[in-house]
Amino acid sequence: MENLIEEFRIFIKKKGLKYTPEREEILREILEVEDHFDVESLYLRLKNKNSKISKASIYRTLPILIEAGFIQEVYKQGGHSFYEVTLNKAPHLHFICISCGRVDEVIDKELNFLIKKHEKDKKYKLLTYHLEIFGICPDCREVK
Amino acid sequence: MENLIEEFRIFIKKKGLKYTPEREEILREILEVEDHFDVESLYLRLKNKNSKISKASIYRTLPILIEAGFIQEVYKQGGHSFYEVTLNKAPHLHFICISCGRVDEVIDKELNFLIKKHEKDKKYKLLTYHLEIFGICPDCREVK
DNA sequence: CCTGTAATTGAAAATTAATTTCAAAATAAT
DNA sequence: ATTATTTTGAAATTAATTTTCAATTACAGG
Ligand SMILES: [Mn+2]
Ligand SMILES: [Mn+2]
Ligand SMILES: [Zn+2]
Ligand SMILES: [Zn+2]
């Protein structure tokens, strides 16, 4: 935990940026979120703890955290982006229920293998990938 | 071509909607687009042909065409959606260069197989999926 | 063919996620 | 401490998409 904070501080300094309490506070909060999050939910979590962080600062800090490799933008839903901590997490795909919005994660080694293969074929330098599968979840199917 | 138009007319009537020249014109134009398109480019194509179709009508017609299975929303870039005709096209993944915006398509039968497997496992009713791979394309790598 | 009603249209206004602006505050090097 | 530079919160702006609304059109029934 604290080692991650320190790692972030070093990253910030190496980039010639200033290490501010706001940036640290946002990272600490994100490390406590267990599932996917968007800007709004993160903002509300912080607000509940009487933090005075503005949404603008969240919007400004997320790209830094992505660049530092702490988080990734994983999918869009209802017109806005969702993120997740991808530090110690295997790449995975997302099943998204278009009826209730539920999102299930599935880790798949075959998929990683398949993507590596295409990376070589296409001579792209791979950064990240998203596999989103849209459907109707079991719960929503039986409601019908 | 004309059989697709007729298929659309039947779909529209079956849904209890009205079959308007605007809806038909939009479908005809989309069937002529060979690659990915967004609302703006479609609007400009129509405008160039002296069509009076409004953007509002395009925005209203695209979801109908998606429901009818003629097109799919395939990825977002620069904050807006791109679509493609998916009628006679095998499902495929997209390599997206985050530097120049270039998009390469790759058809992969293994991927379809892999997704079908998860569909069964998770008991989701599959509708569609997107695999987007973000990276730097060969051209952009050598410019560096 | 008319006629009535309900849907659709284009244009403009509204919405909303994300970005930018700006003056005040904070960081960090000297 | 002094100073140059960055960052902040709040408000304004941007831009894609959605909604509103009055006028037009589709089309079912007579
Ligand atoms: Mn996930
Ligand atoms: Mn494609
Ligand atoms: Zn569901
Ligand atoms: Zn490129």
XYZ file of C-alpha atoms (C1' of nucleotides) and ligand atoms in Angstrom:
352
model
C 0.000 0.000 0.000
C 2.451 2.642 1.170
C 4.966 1.301 -1.311
C 2.486 2.036 -4.094
C 2.046 5.571 -2.843
C 5.823 5.951 -2.827
C 6.025 4.498 -6.323
C 3.510 7.109 -7.472
C 5.480 9.901 -5.804
C 8.595 8.828 -7.656
C 6.687 8.663 -10.933
C 5.302 12.157 -10.407
C 8.734 13.587 -9.608
C 10.356 11.812 -12.530
C 7.807 13.468 -14.828
C 8.710 16.888 -13.392
C 5.259 17.288 -11.849
C 4.452 18.420 -8.337
C 3.464 15.948 -5.679
C 0.244 17.333 -4.229
C -2.025 16.083 -1.442
C -4.890 15.998 -3.951
C -3.071 13.569 -6.217
C -2.132 11.351 -3.313
C -5.650 11.430 -1.901
C -7.125 10.362 -5.232
C -4.710 7.461 -5.529
C -5.390 6.329 -1.949
C -9.107 6.335 -2.604
C -8.757 4.420 -5.857
C -6.683 1.747 -4.141
C -9.581 1.192 -1.750
C -12.190 0.758 -4.472
C -12.612 -2.938 -5.076
C -14.549 -2.879 -8.349
C -15.012 -0.681 -11.392
C -15.512 3.019 -10.832
C -16.346 6.168 -12.730
C -15.528 9.809 -12.005
C -18.858 10.452 -10.327
C -18.649 7.534 -7.896
C -15.055 8.373 -7.004
C -16.011 11.992 -6.430
C -18.872 10.966 -4.133
C -16.681 8.545 -2.156
C -14.230 11.359 -1.519
C -16.969 13.828 -0.690
C -18.385 11.399 1.889
C -15.035 11.501 3.640
C -15.214 15.281 3.692
C -12.566 15.599 1.053
C -12.629 18.847 -0.870
C -11.241 17.344 -4.086
C -12.939 18.749 -7.168
C -14.090 16.760 -10.159
C -11.672 18.749 -12.284
C -8.789 17.358 -10.239
C -10.102 13.844 -10.625
C -10.382 14.314 -14.383
C -6.837 15.677 -14.389
C -5.349 12.956 -12.217
C -6.830 9.879 -13.907
C -4.699 10.195 -17.060
C -1.588 10.424 -14.875
C -2.588 7.279 -13.019
C -3.202 5.538 -16.326
C 0.206 6.579 -17.605
C 1.776 5.387 -14.364
C 0.120 2.013 -14.906
C -2.049 2.052 -11.787
C -5.403 2.060 -13.511
C -6.988 1.531 -16.910
C -10.071 2.814 -18.608
C -11.920 -0.451 -19.139
C -15.280 0.269 -20.699
C -17.885 2.912 -21.368
C -21.433 2.684 -20.190
C -24.232 5.226 -20.323
C -21.889 7.573 -22.139
C -19.176 7.720 -19.506
C -15.946 5.906 -18.784
C -15.308 3.280 -16.148
C -11.901 2.536 -14.704
C -10.293 -0.136 -12.592
C -7.074 -0.784 -10.734
C -5.029 -3.073 -12.940
C -1.900 -3.353 -10.864
C -1.976 -6.934 -9.690
C -4.856 -7.988 -11.860
C -4.654 -10.263 -14.876
C -6.066 -8.792 -18.084
C -9.651 -9.922 -18.459
C -12.785 -9.477 -20.475
C -16.078 -7.918 -19.427
C -19.571 -9.285 -19.848
C -21.936 -6.332 -19.778
C -25.677 -6.785 -19.332
C -27.435 -4.204 -21.469
C -30.556 -4.600 -19.390
C -29.372 -4.025 -15.799
C -25.824 -2.776 -16.354
C -24.219 -5.592 -14.397
C -20.612 -6.303 -15.362
C -18.924 -9.684 -14.929
C -15.204 -10.214 -15.256
C -13.653 -13.247 -16.893
C -9.947 -13.962 -16.961
C -8.864 -15.820 -20.045
C -5.286 -16.817 -20.788
C -6.211 -17.922 -24.281
C -7.342 -14.396 -25.064
C -4.007 -12.937 -23.997
C -2.256 -15.471 -26.161
C -4.486 -14.636 -29.114
C -3.802 -10.925 -28.741
C -0.042 -11.415 -28.494
C -0.227 -13.354 -31.752
C -1.978 -10.491 -33.551
C 0.399 -7.970 -32.052
C 3.284 -9.734 -33.794
C 1.366 -10.169 -37.051
C 0.309 -6.549 -37.297
C 3.607 -5.154 -35.984
C 1.723 -2.909 -33.569
C 3.293 -1.977 -30.260
C 0.572 -3.180 -27.906
C -0.567 -0.872 -25.128
C -3.819 -2.296 -23.872
C -7.013 -3.956 -25.021
C -10.666 -4.186 -24.149
C -12.973 -7.056 -24.834
C -16.534 -6.146 -24.050
C -19.256 -8.708 -24.543
C -22.772 -7.309 -24.525
C -25.703 -9.482 -23.680
C -28.513 -10.219 -21.255
C -27.485 -11.679 -17.917
C -29.177 -14.790 -16.455
C -31.125 -12.710 -13.915
C -32.547 -10.369 -16.540
C -33.475 -13.271 -18.799
C -35.740 -14.920 -16.256
C -37.501 -11.677 -15.284
C -38.879 -11.567 -18.808
C -29.188 -4.312 -52.386
C -32.887 -3.782 -53.114
C -33.662 -6.908 -51.130
C -31.969 -5.318 -48.107
C -34.069 -2.208 -48.524
C -37.158 -4.390 -48.650
C -36.012 -6.293 -45.586
C -35.687 -2.990 -43.760
C -39.157 -1.891 -44.848
C -40.613 -5.106 -43.473
C -38.725 -4.651 -40.208
C -40.004 -1.097 -39.876
C -43.614 -2.121 -40.522
C -43.367 -5.081 -38.177
C -42.297 -2.693 -35.422
C -45.324 -0.509 -36.122
C -43.137 2.371 -37.323
C -43.632 4.435 -40.432
C -41.569 3.833 -43.518
C -40.195 7.243 -44.426
C -37.974 8.377 -47.324
C -35.505 9.691 -44.729
C -35.054 6.273 -43.160
C -34.628 4.638 -46.531
C -32.178 7.289 -47.703
C -30.014 6.797 -44.610
C -29.928 3.038 -45.099
C -29.061 3.394 -48.804
C -26.186 5.680 -47.959
C -24.864 3.405 -45.239
C -24.882 0.452 -47.606
C -22.564 2.415 -49.901
C -20.035 3.266 -47.197
C -17.258 0.730 -47.393
C -15.458 1.361 -44.094
C -16.227 2.640 -40.601
C -18.299 5.780 -40.341
C -19.512 8.240 -37.753
C -22.591 10.488 -37.724
C -20.673 13.495 -39.036
C -19.194 11.731 -42.062
C -22.541 10.168 -42.926
C -24.232 13.552 -42.639
C -21.655 15.129 -44.953
C -21.946 12.330 -47.518
C -25.698 12.902 -47.656
C -25.316 16.664 -47.763
C -22.943 16.342 -50.747
C -25.730 14.572 -52.596
C -28.060 17.474 -51.830
C -29.954 15.426 -49.303
C -31.837 17.452 -46.708
C -31.569 14.792 -43.998
C -30.865 16.303 -40.594
C -28.385 15.018 -38.069
C -31.271 14.459 -35.682
C -32.764 11.966 -38.122
C -29.451 10.187 -38.455
C -29.154 9.956 -34.682
C -32.705 8.635 -34.548
C -32.289 6.102 -37.346
C -29.009 4.493 -36.307
C -30.495 2.672 -33.282
C -33.220 1.249 -35.516
C -30.619 -0.005 -37.985
C -28.679 -1.542 -35.110
C -31.789 -3.290 -33.825
C -32.537 -4.512 -37.333
C -29.039 -5.993 -37.447
C -27.763 -3.920 -40.378
C -25.046 -2.072 -38.503
C -23.154 -2.116 -35.235
C -21.511 0.512 -33.128
C -17.954 -0.773 -33.192
C -15.755 1.638 -31.295
C -15.444 5.128 -29.908
C -12.720 7.519 -30.859
C -12.259 11.179 -30.038
C -15.380 11.034 -27.933
C -17.756 9.848 -30.623
C -19.049 6.574 -31.946
C -18.097 4.762 -35.111
C -20.328 2.288 -36.866
C -20.027 -0.295 -39.596
C -22.224 -2.481 -41.735
C -22.066 -5.945 -40.216
C -24.439 -7.764 -42.492
C -22.187 -10.018 -44.505
C -19.069 -9.357 -42.486
C -17.382 -11.833 -40.174
C -17.005 -10.596 -36.591
C -13.560 -9.135 -36.178
C -11.320 -7.202 -33.847
C -9.945 -3.698 -34.244
C -6.384 -2.537 -33.846
C -6.516 1.159 -33.047
C -3.402 3.350 -33.259
C -3.590 5.864 -30.445
C -1.138 8.079 -32.299
C -2.715 8.524 -35.758
C -6.165 7.009 -35.243
C -5.715 4.365 -37.910
C -7.912 1.306 -37.447
C -7.028 -2.139 -38.772
C -9.467 -5.014 -38.883
C -8.513 -8.592 -38.117
C -10.847 -11.510 -38.561
C -10.239 -14.288 -36.083
C -12.241 -17.477 -35.881
C -10.572 -18.459 -32.624
C -11.961 -15.342 -31.009
C -15.520 -16.263 -31.955
C -14.977 -19.690 -30.558
C -13.594 -18.270 -27.331
C -16.547 -15.938 -26.918
C -19.093 -18.673 -27.534
C -17.407 -20.680 -24.803
C -17.778 -17.849 -22.283
C -21.348 -17.222 -23.348
C -22.219 -20.751 -22.281
C -20.205 -20.536 -19.068
C -21.731 -17.280 -17.939
C -25.225 -18.123 -19.180
C -25.487 -14.734 -20.861
C -27.551 -14.315 -23.986
C -24.918 -12.897 -26.333
C -25.810 -9.858 -28.405
C -22.528 -8.491 -29.672
C -18.952 -7.907 -28.653
C -16.077 -5.528 -29.255
C -12.416 -6.310 -29.062
C -10.357 -3.190 -29.331
C -6.592 -3.398 -29.188
C -4.848 -0.111 -28.581
C -1.274 0.399 -29.633
C 1.131 2.245 -31.896
C 1.018 1.272 -35.563
C 4.197 0.443 -37.509
C 4.133 3.792 -39.356
C 3.899 5.835 -36.173
C 6.661 3.815 -34.534
C 9.256 4.650 -37.158
C 8.415 8.380 -37.270
C 9.566 8.618 -33.660
C -59.252 9.823 -53.063
C -60.335 12.415 -48.540
C -59.793 12.695 -43.456
C -58.080 12.064 -38.931
C -54.629 10.622 -35.975
C -50.450 9.344 -34.640
C -45.559 9.242 -35.953
C -41.733 11.689 -37.917
C -39.287 15.486 -39.370
C -35.778 19.614 -39.080
C -34.221 23.196 -36.263
C -33.187 24.784 -32.061
C -32.681 24.087 -27.210
C -31.204 21.089 -23.615
C -28.290 17.737 -21.607
C -24.123 15.966 -20.000
C -19.297 14.049 -19.823
C -15.135 15.974 -20.331
C -11.927 19.893 -21.081
C -10.350 24.496 -20.573
C -9.858 28.951 -18.431
C -8.358 31.764 -14.800
C -7.123 33.811 -10.537
C -5.671 32.205 -6.137
C -3.007 28.854 -3.614
C 0.593 25.542 -3.174
C 5.047 23.321 -4.447
C 9.763 23.172 -4.648
C 14.182 24.952 -6.142
C 17.409 28.545 -4.858
C 12.163 33.773 2.673
C 11.858 34.642 -2.457
C 10.474 33.343 -6.716
C 9.145 30.814 -10.791
C 6.201 27.313 -12.002
C 2.358 24.141 -11.296
C -1.809 22.971 -9.539
C -6.063 23.819 -7.642
C -11.444 24.675 -7.426
C -15.051 26.909 -9.597
C -17.032 28.393 -13.479
C -17.193 28.620 -18.361
C -16.741 26.077 -22.497
C -16.928 22.321 -25.747
C -18.934 18.840 -28.386
C -21.635 14.589 -28.976
C -26.016 13.185 -28.307
C -30.836 13.720 -26.858
C -34.958 16.134 -26.376
C -38.471 19.487 -27.440
C -41.825 21.300 -30.386
C -44.455 22.936 -34.171
C -45.047 21.701 -38.884
C -45.224 17.917 -42.027
C -46.020 13.303 -43.465
C -47.535 8.397 -43.444
C -51.140 5.534 -43.694
C -55.450 3.240 -41.926
C -60.299 3.506 -42.429
C -64.116 5.246 -44.630
Mn -12.629 -5.495 -14.830
Mn -14.556 -3.146 -38.448
Zn -28.890 -7.988 -16.209
Zn -0.431 5.249 -36.260
